[in-house]
mmCIF file of C-alpha atoms in Angstrom:
data_model
loop_
_atom_site.group_PDB
_atom_site.id
_atom_site.type_symbol
_atom_site.label_atom_id
_atom_site.label_comp_id
_atom_site.label_asym_id
_atom_site.label_seq_id
_atom_site.Cartn_x
_atom_site.Cartn_y
_atom_site.Cartn_z
ATOM 1 C CA UNK A 1 91.894 94.677 -25.014
ATOM 2 C CA UNK A 2 94.632 93.022 -25.259
ATOM 3 C CA UNK A 3 94.537 89.222 -25.301
ATOM 4 C CA UNK A 4 96.322 87.576 -21.594
ATOM 5 C CA UNK A 5 99.336 85.715 -23.734
ATOM 6 C CA UNK A 6 99.014 81.759 -21.984
ATOM 7 C CA UNK A 7 101.364 78.614 -23.012
ATOM 8 C CA UNK A 8 98.645 76.090 -23.395
ATOM 9 C CA UNK A 9 100.192 72.433 -21.993
ATOM 10 C CA UNK A 10 97.517 70.168 -24.032
ATOM 11 C CA UNK A 11 99.372 67.000 -23.894
ATOM 12 C CA UNK A 12 96.456 64.349 -23.122
ATOM 13 C CA UNK A 13 94.272 67.267 -23.199
ATOM 14 C CA UNK A 14 90.647 66.617 -26.011
ATOM 15 C CA UNK A 15 90.413 69.308 -28.101
ATOM 16 C CA UNK A 16 88.285 69.371 -30.828
ATOM 17 C CA UNK A 17 88.635 70.744 -34.063
ATOM 18 C CA UNK A 18 85.109 71.383 -36.524
ATOM 19 C CA UNK A 19 85.663 70.965 -39.843
ATOM 20 C CA UNK A 20 88.261 69.724 -42.642
ATOM 21 C CA UNK A 21 89.441 72.255 -44.882
ATOM 22 C CA UNK A 22 92.551 74.414 -45.123
ATOM 23 C CA UNK A 23 92.234 76.340 -42.149
ATOM 24 C CA UNK A 24 92.038 72.725 -39.775
ATOM 25 C CA UNK A 25 95.419 71.527 -41.918
ATOM 26 C CA UNK A 26 96.944 74.181 -40.727
ATOM 27 C CA UNK A 27 96.244 73.967 -37.082
ATOM 28 C CA UNK A 28 96.003 70.236 -36.413
ATOM 29 C CA UNK A 29 99.787 69.808 -36.614
ATOM 30 C CA UNK A 30 100.453 72.217 -34.273
ATOM 31 C CA UNK A 31 98.075 70.840 -32.193
ATOM 32 C CA UNK A 32 100.054 66.902 -32.014
ATOM 33 C CA UNK A 33 103.304 68.741 -31.766
ATOM 34 C CA UNK A 34 102.330 69.840 -28.180
ATOM 35 C CA UNK A 35 100.315 66.243 -27.633
ATOM 36 C CA UNK A 36 96.695 67.086 -27.849
ATOM 37 C CA UNK A 37 94.026 64.155 -28.353
ATOM 38 C CA UNK A 38 92.427 65.809 -31.421
ATOM 39 C CA UNK A 39 89.634 65.055 -32.868
ATOM 40 C CA UNK A 40 87.889 66.172 -36.041
ATOM 41 C CA UNK A 41 84.019 66.713 -36.767
ATOM 42 C CA UNK A 42 83.770 67.262 -40.379
ATOM 43 C CA UNK A 43 82.091 65.853 -43.293
ATOM 44 C CA UNK A 44 85.387 66.008 -45.245
ATOM 45 C CA UNK A 45 88.795 66.189 -45.085
ATOM 46 C CA UNK A 46 91.770 67.384 -46.614
ATOM 47 C CA UNK A 47 94.489 64.865 -47.977
ATOM 48 C CA UNK A 48 97.346 65.773 -45.419
ATOM 49 C CA UNK A 49 94.705 65.626 -42.664
ATOM 50 C CA UNK A 50 93.508 62.190 -44.170
ATOM 51 C CA UNK A 51 97.274 61.008 -43.659
ATOM 52 C CA UNK A 52 97.460 61.990 -39.806
ATOM 53 C CA UNK A 53 93.780 59.933 -39.343
ATOM 54 C CA UNK A 54 94.695 56.759 -41.382
ATOM 55 C CA UNK A 55 98.323 57.043 -39.236
ATOM 56 C CA UNK A 56 95.858 56.723 -36.182
ATOM 57 C CA UNK A 57 97.177 60.969 -34.640
ATOM 58 C CA UNK A 58 93.892 61.711 -35.159
ATOM 59 C CA UNK A 59 90.070 60.575 -34.682
ATOM 60 C CA UNK A 60 87.635 61.584 -37.115
ATOM 61 C CA UNK A 61 84.192 61.936 -37.294
ATOM 62 C CA UNK A 62 83.190 62.037 -40.225
ATOM 63 C CA UNK A 63 79.306 63.848 -39.984
ATOM 64 C CA UNK A 64 78.321 67.366 -39.169
ATOM 65 C CA UNK A 65 78.556 69.569 -35.938
ATOM 66 C CA UNK A 66 76.006 68.412 -33.267
ATOM 67 C CA UNK A 67 75.711 69.329 -30.049
ATOM 68 C CA UNK A 68 77.665 68.131 -27.622
ATOM 69 C CA UNK A 69 80.696 67.707 -29.265
ATOM 70 C CA UNK A 70 82.332 70.244 -27.347
ATOM 71 C CA UNK A 71 82.224 67.463 -24.241
ATOM 72 C CA UNK A 72 85.317 66.714 -22.615
ATOM 73 C CA UNK A 73 87.288 68.884 -24.367
ATOM 74 C CA UNK A 74 89.557 72.206 -22.886
ATOM 75 C CA UNK A 75 90.394 73.566 -26.220
ATOM 76 C CA UNK A 76 88.242 73.893 -29.229
ATOM 77 C CA UNK A 77 88.660 75.239 -32.766
ATOM 78 C CA UNK A 78 85.766 76.376 -35.406
ATOM 79 C CA UNK A 79 87.051 75.809 -38.830
ATOM 80 C CA UNK A 80 83.896 75.354 -40.865
ATOM 81 C CA UNK A 81 83.235 77.157 -43.489
ATOM 82 C CA UNK A 82 79.753 78.544 -42.443
ATOM 83 C CA UNK A 83 79.739 81.637 -40.280
ATOM 84 C CA UNK A 84 75.638 79.993 -38.680
ATOM 85 C CA UNK A 85 77.556 76.855 -37.673
ATOM 86 C CA UNK A 86 80.749 78.830 -35.739
ATOM 87 C CA UNK A 87 78.592 80.698 -34.437
ATOM 88 C CA UNK A 88 76.556 77.641 -32.674
ATOM 89 C CA UNK A 89 80.096 76.295 -32.073
ATOM 90 C CA UNK A 90 81.456 78.830 -30.423
ATOM 91 C CA UNK A 91 78.253 79.652 -28.201
ATOM 92 C CA UNK A 92 78.421 75.996 -26.970
ATOM 93 C CA UNK A 93 81.865 76.265 -25.912
ATOM 94 C CA UNK A 94 80.909 79.805 -23.907
ATOM 95 C CA UNK A 95 77.751 77.893 -22.635
ATOM 96 C CA UNK A 96 80.715 75.663 -21.006
ATOM 97 C CA UNK A 97 83.242 77.554 -20.021
ATOM 98 C CA UNK A 98 85.472 76.040 -23.005
ATOM 99 C CA UNK A 99 88.002 78.013 -24.661
ATOM 100 C CA UNK A 100 86.915 78.465 -28.630
ATOM 101 C CA UNK A 101 88.975 79.520 -31.457
ATOM 102 C CA UNK A 102 86.683 80.720 -34.357
ATOM 103 C CA UNK A 103 88.735 81.151 -37.613
ATOM 104 C CA UNK A 104 86.357 83.220 -39.269
ATOM 105 C CA UNK A 105 85.198 85.934 -37.219
ATOM 106 C CA UNK A 106 88.580 87.798 -34.526
ATOM 107 C CA UNK A 107 86.147 89.834 -33.222
ATOM 108 C CA UNK A 108 83.331 87.437 -32.204
ATOM 109 C CA UNK A 109 86.044 84.920 -31.523
ATOM 110 C CA UNK A 110 87.263 83.470 -27.446
ATOM 111 C CA UNK A 111 90.294 83.039 -28.052
ATOM 112 C CA UNK A 112 92.802 83.921 -30.697
ATOM 113 C CA UNK A 113 95.567 81.347 -32.106
ATOM 114 C CA UNK A 114 98.741 83.041 -32.277
ATOM 115 C CA UNK A 115 101.371 82.524 -35.247
ATOM 116 C CA UNK A 116 104.290 80.549 -33.070
ATOM 117 C CA UNK A 117 107.677 79.550 -33.885
ATOM 118 C CA UNK A 118 110.473 77.392 -32.433
ATOM 119 C CA UNK A 119 113.865 77.732 -31.976
ATOM 120 C CA UNK A 120 115.653 75.008 -29.794
ATOM 121 C CA UNK A 121 113.658 75.215 -26.585
ATOM 122 C CA UNK A 122 112.859 79.140 -27.524
ATOM 123 C CA UNK A 123 108.735 79.419 -28.345
ATOM 124 C CA UNK A 124 107.406 81.872 -30.179
ATOM 125 C CA UNK A 125 103.914 83.250 -30.266
ATOM 126 C CA UNK A 126 102.583 86.667 -31.994
ATOM 127 C CA UNK A 127 98.738 87.791 -32.002
ATOM 128 C CA UNK A 128 99.064 91.085 -33.704
ATOM 129 C CA UNK A 129 95.738 92.221 -32.561
ATOM 130 C CA UNK A 130 93.664 89.095 -34.733
ATOM 131 C CA UNK A 131 95.518 89.539 -37.817
ATOM 132 C CA UNK A 132 96.698 86.667 -38.679
ATOM 133 C CA UNK A 133 99.072 87.977 -41.942
ATOM 134 C CA UNK A 134 101.117 90.670 -39.794
ATOM 135 C CA UNK A 135 101.723 87.924 -36.735
ATOM 136 C CA UNK A 136 103.400 85.707 -39.432
ATOM 137 C CA UNK A 137 105.334 88.029 -40.543
ATOM 138 C CA UNK A 138 106.735 89.556 -37.255
ATOM 139 C CA UNK A 139 106.930 85.585 -35.759
ATOM 140 C CA UNK A 140 109.006 85.197 -38.892
ATOM 141 C CA UNK A 141 111.375 87.667 -38.310
ATOM 142 C CA UNK A 142 111.988 87.326 -34.744
ATOM 143 C CA UNK A 143 111.952 83.710 -35.823
ATOM 144 C CA UNK A 144 114.990 84.464 -38.291
ATOM 145 C CA UNK A 145 116.233 86.240 -36.024
ATOM 146 C CA UNK A 146 117.099 83.847 -33.720
ATOM 147 C CA UNK A 147 118.029 81.749 -35.562
ATOM 148 C CA UNK A 148 120.979 83.647 -36.953
ATOM 149 C CA UNK A 149 122.335 84.972 -33.811
ATOM 150 C CA UNK A 150 120.590 88.608 -34.663
ATOM 151 C CA UNK A 151 118.667 88.849 -31.232
ATOM 152 C CA UNK A 152 121.624 88.631 -28.592
ATOM 153 C CA UNK A 153 122.099 84.961 -27.869
ATOM 154 C CA UNK A 154 124.887 85.276 -25.622
ATOM 155 C CA UNK A 155 122.524 86.256 -22.705
ATOM 156 C CA UNK A 156 121.521 82.245 -22.986
ATOM 157 C CA UNK A 157 122.185 80.742 -19.285
ATOM 158 C CA UNK A 158 122.725 77.098 -21.451
ATOM 159 C CA UNK A 159 125.640 78.731 -23.746
ATOM 160 C CA UNK A 160 127.979 75.882 -25.505
ATOM 161 C CA UNK A 161 131.034 75.187 -23.768
ATOM 162 C CA UNK A 162 134.185 74.266 -25.538
ATOM 163 C CA UNK A 163 135.239 74.647 -29.133
ATOM 164 C CA UNK A 164 132.888 74.696 -32.164
ATOM 165 C CA UNK A 165 134.622 74.102 -35.864
ATOM 166 C CA UNK A 166 132.481 75.924 -38.019
ATOM 167 C CA UNK A 167 132.383 75.594 -41.834
ATOM 168 C CA UNK A 168 131.578 79.746 -42.564
ATOM 169 C CA UNK A 169 130.844 78.770 -46.627
ATOM 170 C CA UNK A 170 132.818 80.522 -49.825
ATOM 171 C CA UNK A 171 132.792 83.667 -48.924
ATOM 172 C CA UNK A 172 129.614 85.659 -49.065
ATOM 173 C CA UNK A 173 128.232 85.824 -45.125
ATOM 174 C CA UNK A 174 124.345 85.282 -46.203
ATOM 175 C CA UNK A 175 125.852 81.317 -46.943
ATOM 176 C CA UNK A 176 127.236 79.916 -43.391
ATOM 177 C CA UNK A 177 124.866 77.575 -42.155
ATOM 178 C CA UNK A 178 121.739 78.975 -39.596
ATOM 179 C CA UNK A 179 123.755 76.800 -36.968
ATOM 180 C CA UNK A 180 127.060 78.047 -37.629
ATOM 181 C CA UNK A 181 126.290 81.498 -37.623
ATOM 182 C CA UNK A 182 123.640 80.581 -33.998
ATOM 183 C CA UNK A 183 127.526 79.723 -32.668
ATOM 184 C CA UNK A 184 128.886 82.258 -33.734
ATOM 185 C CA UNK A 185 126.819 84.261 -32.031
ATOM 186 C CA UNK A 186 127.244 82.511 -28.670
ATOM 187 C CA UNK A 187 131.156 82.999 -28.802
ATOM 188 C CA UNK A 188 133.672 84.417 -26.894
ATOM 189 C CA UNK A 189 136.438 83.918 -29.023
ATOM 190 C CA UNK A 190 136.229 83.114 -32.496
ATOM 191 C CA UNK A 191 139.415 82.065 -34.182
ATOM 192 C CA UNK A 192 139.442 83.021 -37.573
ATOM 193 C CA UNK A 193 141.026 82.015 -40.894
ATOM 194 C CA UNK A 194 141.667 84.819 -43.874
ATOM 195 C CA UNK A 195 138.956 82.708 -45.643
ATOM 196 C CA UNK A 196 136.223 82.934 -43.590
ATOM 197 C CA UNK A 197 133.702 85.355 -44.644
ATOM 198 C CA UNK A 198 134.862 88.501 -43.136
ATOM 199 C CA UNK A 199 131.662 90.592 -43.015
ATOM 200 C CA UNK A 200 129.923 88.224 -40.271
ATOM 201 C CA UNK A 201 133.067 89.695 -38.082
ATOM 202 C CA UNK A 202 131.620 92.915 -37.529
ATOM 203 C CA UNK A 203 127.722 91.914 -35.837
ATOM 204 C CA UNK A 204 130.230 90.137 -33.363
ATOM 205 C CA UNK A 205 129.958 91.895 -30.030
ATOM 206 C CA UNK A 206 132.323 94.405 -28.936
ATOM 207 C CA UNK A 207 133.467 92.435 -26.020
ATOM 208 C CA UNK A 208 134.794 88.877 -27.733
ATOM 209 C CA UNK A 209 138.145 88.262 -28.493
ATOM 210 C CA UNK A 210 139.278 87.783 -32.470
ATOM 211 C CA UNK A 211 142.364 85.856 -33.058
ATOM 212 C CA UNK A 212 143.396 85.995 -36.571
ATOM 213 C CA UNK A 213 144.681 83.193 -37.615
ATOM 214 C CA UNK A 214 145.273 83.940 -41.251
ATOM 215 C CA UNK A 215 147.483 81.696 -43.260
ATOM 216 C CA UNK A 216 148.525 84.055 -46.183
ATOM 217 C CA UNK A 217 150.705 82.545 -49.236
ATOM 218 C CA UNK A 218 153.975 83.219 -48.398
ATOM 219 C CA UNK A 219 152.855 86.602 -45.889
ATOM 220 C CA UNK A 220 152.760 85.667 -42.254
ATOM 221 C CA UNK A 221 151.421 82.780 -41.099
ATOM 222 C CA UNK A 222 150.362 81.721 -37.636
ATOM 223 C CA UNK A 223 150.978 78.087 -36.833
ATOM 224 C CA UNK A 224 148.928 75.062 -37.027
ATOM 225 C CA UNK A 225 150.222 74.089 -33.497
ATOM 226 C CA UNK A 226 149.696 77.473 -31.897
ATOM 227 C CA UNK A 227 145.915 77.775 -33.636
ATOM 228 C CA UNK A 228 145.662 74.627 -31.694
ATOM 229 C CA UNK A 229 147.374 76.052 -28.472
ATOM 230 C CA UNK A 230 145.073 78.915 -27.839
ATOM 231 C CA UNK A 231 141.917 76.440 -29.096
ATOM 232 C CA UNK A 232 142.896 74.872 -26.181
ATOM 233 C CA UNK A 233 143.392 77.594 -23.871
ATOM 234 C CA UNK A 234 140.941 79.744 -24.039
ATOM 235 C CA UNK A 235 138.525 76.285 -23.733
ATOM 236 C CA UNK A 236 140.168 75.793 -20.568
ATOM 237 C CA UNK A 237 139.552 79.149 -19.792
ATOM 238 C CA UNK A 238 135.907 77.961 -19.692
ATOM 239 C CA UNK A 239 135.321 80.617 -22.939
ATOM 240 C CA UNK A 240 133.264 79.171 -25.642
ATOM 241 C CA UNK A 241 135.554 79.044 -28.414
ATOM 242 C CA UNK A 242 134.310 79.076 -32.436
ATOM 243 C CA UNK A 243 136.979 78.227 -35.385
ATOM 244 C CA UNK A 244 135.508 80.351 -38.323
ATOM 245 C CA UNK A 245 136.812 78.652 -41.686
ATOM 246 C CA UNK A 246 136.259 79.426 -44.878
ATOM 247 C CA UNK A 247 134.330 76.573 -46.637
ATOM 248 C CA UNK A 248 133.820 73.343 -44.506
ATOM 249 C CA UNK A 249 136.334 72.456 -41.840
ATOM 250 C CA UNK A 250 136.989 69.302 -43.530
ATOM 251 C CA UNK A 251 137.506 69.714 -46.763
ATOM 252 C CA UNK A 252 141.732 70.987 -47.137
ATOM 253 C CA UNK A 253 140.726 73.458 -43.180
ATOM 254 C CA UNK A 254 142.982 70.726 -41.273
ATOM 255 C CA UNK A 255 139.861 70.484 -39.095
ATOM 256 C CA UNK A 256 140.804 66.810 -38.897
ATOM 257 C CA UNK A 257 144.055 68.078 -37.323
ATOM 258 C CA UNK A 258 142.277 70.620 -34.689
ATOM 259 C CA UNK A 259 139.361 67.691 -33.980
ATOM 260 C CA UNK A 260 142.550 65.382 -32.894
ATOM 261 C CA UNK A 261 144.530 68.095 -30.864
ATOM 262 C CA UNK A 262 140.980 69.202 -29.169
ATOM 263 C CA UNK A 263 140.407 65.469 -28.082
ATOM 264 C CA UNK A 264 143.274 64.491 -26.809
ATOM 265 C CA UNK A 265 143.413 67.670 -24.330
ATOM 266 C CA UNK A 266 139.863 66.330 -23.070
ATOM 267 C CA UNK A 267 138.031 69.546 -25.401
ATOM 268 C CA UNK A 268 134.254 68.701 -26.732
ATOM 269 C CA UNK A 269 134.006 70.169 -29.836
ATOM 270 C CA UNK A 270 131.208 70.405 -32.037
ATOM 271 C CA UNK A 271 131.234 70.377 -35.844
ATOM 272 C CA UNK A 272 129.132 72.827 -38.017
ATOM 273 C CA UNK A 273 129.774 71.758 -41.909
ATOM 274 C CA UNK A 274 130.334 74.458 -44.045
ATOM 275 C CA UNK A 275 129.133 74.627 -48.060
ATOM 276 C CA UNK A 276 132.778 74.290 -49.456
ATOM 277 C CA UNK A 277 134.625 76.545 -52.138
ATOM 278 C CA UNK A 278 135.191 73.589 -54.033
ATOM 279 C CA UNK A 279 131.315 72.767 -55.493
ATOM 280 C CA UNK A 280 129.835 76.474 -54.425
ATOM 281 C CA UNK A 281 131.861 79.157 -56.514
ATOM 282 C CA UNK A 282 131.350 76.702 -59.571
ATOM 283 C CA UNK A 283 127.614 77.385 -59.019
ATOM 284 C CA UNK A 284 127.769 80.692 -58.332
ATOM 285 C CA UNK A 285 129.460 80.924 -61.865
ATOM 286 C CA UNK A 286 127.503 78.651 -63.635
ATOM 287 C CA UNK A 287 128.807 75.569 -63.849
ATOM 288 C CA UNK A 288 128.086 72.507 -62.508
ATOM 289 C CA UNK A 289 130.575 70.065 -61.271
ATOM 290 C CA UNK A 290 127.999 66.928 -62.066
ATOM 291 C CA UNK A 291 126.392 66.753 -65.940
ATOM 292 C CA UNK A 292 124.092 64.269 -67.211
ATOM 293 C CA UNK A 293 125.870 63.146 -70.062
ATOM 294 C CA UNK A 294 128.755 65.000 -69.276
ATOM 295 C CA UNK A 295 130.430 64.103 -66.275
ATOM 296 C CA UNK A 296 129.614 61.470 -63.201
ATOM 297 C CA UNK A 297 132.277 62.193 -61.327
ATOM 298 C CA UNK A 298 134.306 65.326 -59.895
ATOM 299 C CA UNK A 299 137.659 65.830 -58.421
ATOM 300 C CA UNK A 300 138.673 67.796 -55.958
ATOM 301 C CA UNK A 301 142.195 69.140 -55.458
ATOM 302 C CA UNK A 302 144.402 70.780 -53.118
ATOM 303 C CA UNK A 303 147.391 72.505 -55.440
ATOM 304 C CA UNK A 304 149.576 73.731 -52.157
ATOM 305 C CA UNK A 305 152.558 71.929 -53.950
ATOM 306 C CA UNK A 306 153.412 71.253 -57.511
ATOM 307 C CA UNK A 307 152.438 68.539 -59.665
ATOM 308 C CA UNK A 308 156.197 67.570 -60.100
ATOM 309 C CA UNK A 309 156.987 68.329 -56.163
ATOM 310 C CA UNK A 310 158.663 65.457 -53.958
ATOM 311 C CA UNK A 311 155.682 66.058 -50.898
ATOM 312 C CA UNK A 312 152.832 65.959 -54.572
ATOM 313 C CA UNK A 313 150.604 62.832 -53.847
ATOM 314 C CA UNK A 314 148.371 63.448 -56.276
ATOM 315 C CA UNK A 315 147.549 61.074 -59.089
ATOM 316 C CA UNK A 316 148.133 63.575 -61.786
ATOM 317 C CA UNK A 317 148.668 60.248 -64.628
ATOM 318 C CA UNK A 318 145.097 59.281 -63.184
ATOM 319 C CA UNK A 319 143.308 62.581 -62.825
ATOM 320 C CA UNK A 320 144.638 63.158 -66.937
ATOM 321 C CA UNK A 321 143.468 59.544 -67.592
ATOM 322 C CA UNK A 322 139.318 60.641 -66.366
ATOM 323 C CA UNK A 323 136.564 62.279 -67.452
ATOM 324 C CA UNK A 324 135.806 63.800 -65.267
ATOM 325 C CA UNK A 325 135.652 67.242 -63.207
ATOM 326 C CA UNK A 326 138.487 68.038 -62.030
ATOM 327 C CA UNK A 327 138.917 71.102 -59.051
ATOM 328 C CA UNK A 328 141.654 72.484 -58.265
ATOM 329 C CA UNK A 329 142.273 74.413 -55.532
ATOM 330 C CA UNK A 330 145.514 77.276 -54.857
ATOM 331 C CA UNK A 331 146.185 76.119 -58.434
ATOM 332 C CA UNK A 332 146.392 79.523 -59.397
ATOM 333 C CA UNK A 333 150.203 80.511 -59.070
ATOM 334 C CA UNK A 334 150.552 77.100 -60.801
ATOM 335 C CA UNK A 335 148.512 76.436 -63.549
ATOM 336 C CA UNK A 336 150.652 76.260 -65.939
ATOM 337 C CA UNK A 337 152.334 73.491 -64.705
ATOM 338 C CA UNK A 338 148.832 72.131 -64.227
ATOM 339 C CA UNK A 339 148.411 72.679 -67.660
ATOM 340 C CA UNK A 340 151.455 71.019 -69.021
ATOM 341 C CA UNK A 341 151.011 67.917 -66.721
ATOM 342 C CA UNK A 342 147.663 67.672 -67.274
ATOM 343 C CA UNK A 343 147.914 67.795 -71.236
ATOM 344 C CA UNK A 344 151.695 65.443 -70.824
ATOM 345 C CA UNK A 345 149.730 62.459 -69.002
ATOM 346 C CA UNK A 346 146.723 62.750 -71.649
ATOM 347 C CA UNK A 347 144.249 65.688 -70.527
ATOM 348 C CA UNK A 348 143.112 66.882 -74.345
ATOM 349 C CA UNK A 349 145.239 70.676 -74.857
ATOM 350 C CA UNK A 350 141.684 71.839 -76.147
ATOM 351 C CA UNK A 351 140.014 70.852 -73.052
ATOM 352 C CA UNK A 352 137.363 73.903 -71.659
ATOM 353 C CA UNK A 353 138.779 75.281 -68.043
ATOM 354 C CA UNK A 354 137.338 78.058 -66.147
ATOM 355 C CA UNK A 355 138.848 79.939 -63.505
ATOM 356 C CA UNK A 356 137.075 82.362 -60.664
ATOM 357 C CA UNK A 357 138.307 84.749 -58.740
ATOM 358 C CA UNK A 358 136.329 85.787 -55.075
ATOM 359 C CA UNK A 359 134.127 83.044 -55.429
ATOM 360 C CA UNK A 360 130.582 83.988 -54.646
ATOM 361 C CA UNK A 361 131.718 87.762 -53.746
ATOM 362 C CA UNK A 362 130.723 91.464 -55.294
ATOM 363 C CA UNK A 363 133.964 91.198 -56.615
ATOM 364 C CA UNK A 364 133.454 87.569 -58.367
ATOM 365 C CA UNK A 365 135.208 87.431 -62.152
ATOM 366 C CA UNK A 366 136.112 84.275 -64.085
ATOM 367 C CA UNK A 367 138.413 83.851 -67.154
ATOM 368 C CA UNK A 368 137.306 80.816 -69.457
ATOM 369 C CA UNK A 369 140.391 79.021 -71.789
ATOM 370 C CA UNK A 370 141.509 75.699 -73.601
ATOM 371 C CA UNK A 371 143.885 74.087 -71.192
ATOM 372 C CA UNK A 372 146.560 74.951 -73.635
ATOM 373 C CA UNK A 373 146.011 78.749 -73.237
ATOM 374 C CA UNK A 374 144.636 78.903 -69.516
ATOM 375 C CA UNK A 375 148.501 79.958 -67.990
ATOM 376 C CA UNK A 376 148.433 82.715 -70.314
ATOM 377 C CA UNK A 377 144.780 83.672 -70.080
ATOM 378 C CA UNK A 378 145.180 83.881 -65.910
ATOM 379 C CA UNK A 379 148.370 86.226 -66.223
ATOM 380 C CA UNK A 380 146.991 88.673 -68.863
ATOM 381 C CA UNK A 381 143.706 89.037 -66.576
ATOM 382 C CA UNK A 382 145.340 89.120 -63.792
ATOM 383 C CA UNK A 383 143.951 86.937 -61.828
ATOM 384 C CA UNK A 384 145.252 86.106 -58.178
ATOM 385 C CA UNK A 385 144.023 83.844 -55.332
ATOM 386 C CA UNK A 386 141.426 82.763 -53.752
ATOM 387 C CA UNK A 387 140.753 81.380 -56.914
ATOM 388 C CA UNK A 388 138.877 77.997 -57.924
ATOM 389 C CA UNK A 389 139.958 75.988 -61.190
ATOM 390 C CA UNK A 390 137.846 74.155 -63.140
ATOM 391 C CA UNK A 391 139.325 71.668 -65.533
ATOM 392 C CA UNK A 392 136.014 69.726 -67.696
ATOM 393 C CA UNK A 393 133.223 69.693 -70.335
ATOM 394 C CA UNK A 394 131.174 70.993 -67.952
ATOM 395 C CA UNK A 395 132.639 74.235 -68.237
ATOM 396 C CA UNK A 396 130.512 74.322 -71.448
ATOM 397 C CA UNK A 397 127.780 73.908 -69.347
ATOM 398 C CA UNK A 398 127.914 76.695 -68.027
ATOM 399 C CA UNK A 399 129.057 78.562 -71.153
ATOM 400 C CA UNK A 400 125.723 77.182 -72.563
ATOM 401 C CA UNK A 401 123.707 78.479 -70.417
ATOM 402 C CA UNK A 402 124.780 81.676 -70.273
ATOM 403 C CA UNK A 403 124.248 81.887 -73.854
ATOM 404 C CA UNK A 404 120.675 80.629 -73.662
ATOM 405 C CA UNK A 405 119.880 83.554 -71.046
ATOM 406 C CA UNK A 406 121.832 86.190 -73.550
ATOM 407 C CA UNK A 407 119.466 84.856 -75.941
ATOM 408 C CA UNK A 408 116.108 85.310 -74.186
ATOM 409 C CA UNK A 409 117.129 88.959 -72.921
ATOM 410 C CA UNK A 410 114.891 90.465 -74.929
#
């Protein structure tokens, strides 16, 4: 017959665990999270349980089970490796009308321990007919769906309010944070950037209002002032607004401006950091931005204006003198001027450079060159934005990795 599922509130109640092995090690933490007062009866315990005992969180009686151990317990876990001992424990508990879970025999067990999980205030418990592996697999799927918003989180009566500035990551929709995906699933309005992971927008509910806030280089663009107004006006209507950006909201994403605008309007703001493309895209191309013995610093530079432009605040001579890695964003269309400036100010013309287009996406491609040849290579390869430019000896590290991999292919 099907079990009757019940959530036990064990705070301050005695729970007996007989056995100190790996099964007990798995079950004790969940019992502690429920506030149970745990007594372990066993001749030995695992190191993990020993840590809990040393911290005073669990009482340990270092001896074999004996009749009378169940007295005063609200729940008993029979976790020994001896079937006869577990049978005796279960018989005592049954006689005293105490629920007992047998780890060795689900059919002889008066109760089952479900595979459990928790997401915020939602608890998940799965029994799957007493099959622990199957129950754990189903539990993991449900927990994952709750975390990423696949399960309809918009029905939550405690839905967030105000505005969430969510970093969507470098492009691959799988690289958004769990928290970012949760909030996106609860949005009433989504204001999305051009570089936000567009595939995630297809998952939005039909009634979610989508605002395209793309800033196309040298093309149509929604002004930052208008974006700020949209965030505030929708939030004032009681709607939960997600501002979905590429990368991280605070790395050349104008997240600070939007935060200030909302703060001045009295709108609560949640900030969800994202994986910045300045680090993720080089990594996806096999290039570490720092590497022991090669580079112990890296600089991230926005090149939305050329080095000689009056509005440029970048210390190009300082960057040229630095031995660190340079990660240049919005730089493809000015790569020639950048290379000339760095060489003029002291960087070697032979400094390796990699340019990665569509980083982390299926269309990702990269070209490598030296500082003196990169402009011609970019033109010849037809590289277009969005792209990341990596300047420094770490590019050779990435090339070395590829060579090692190629040599190991049979």
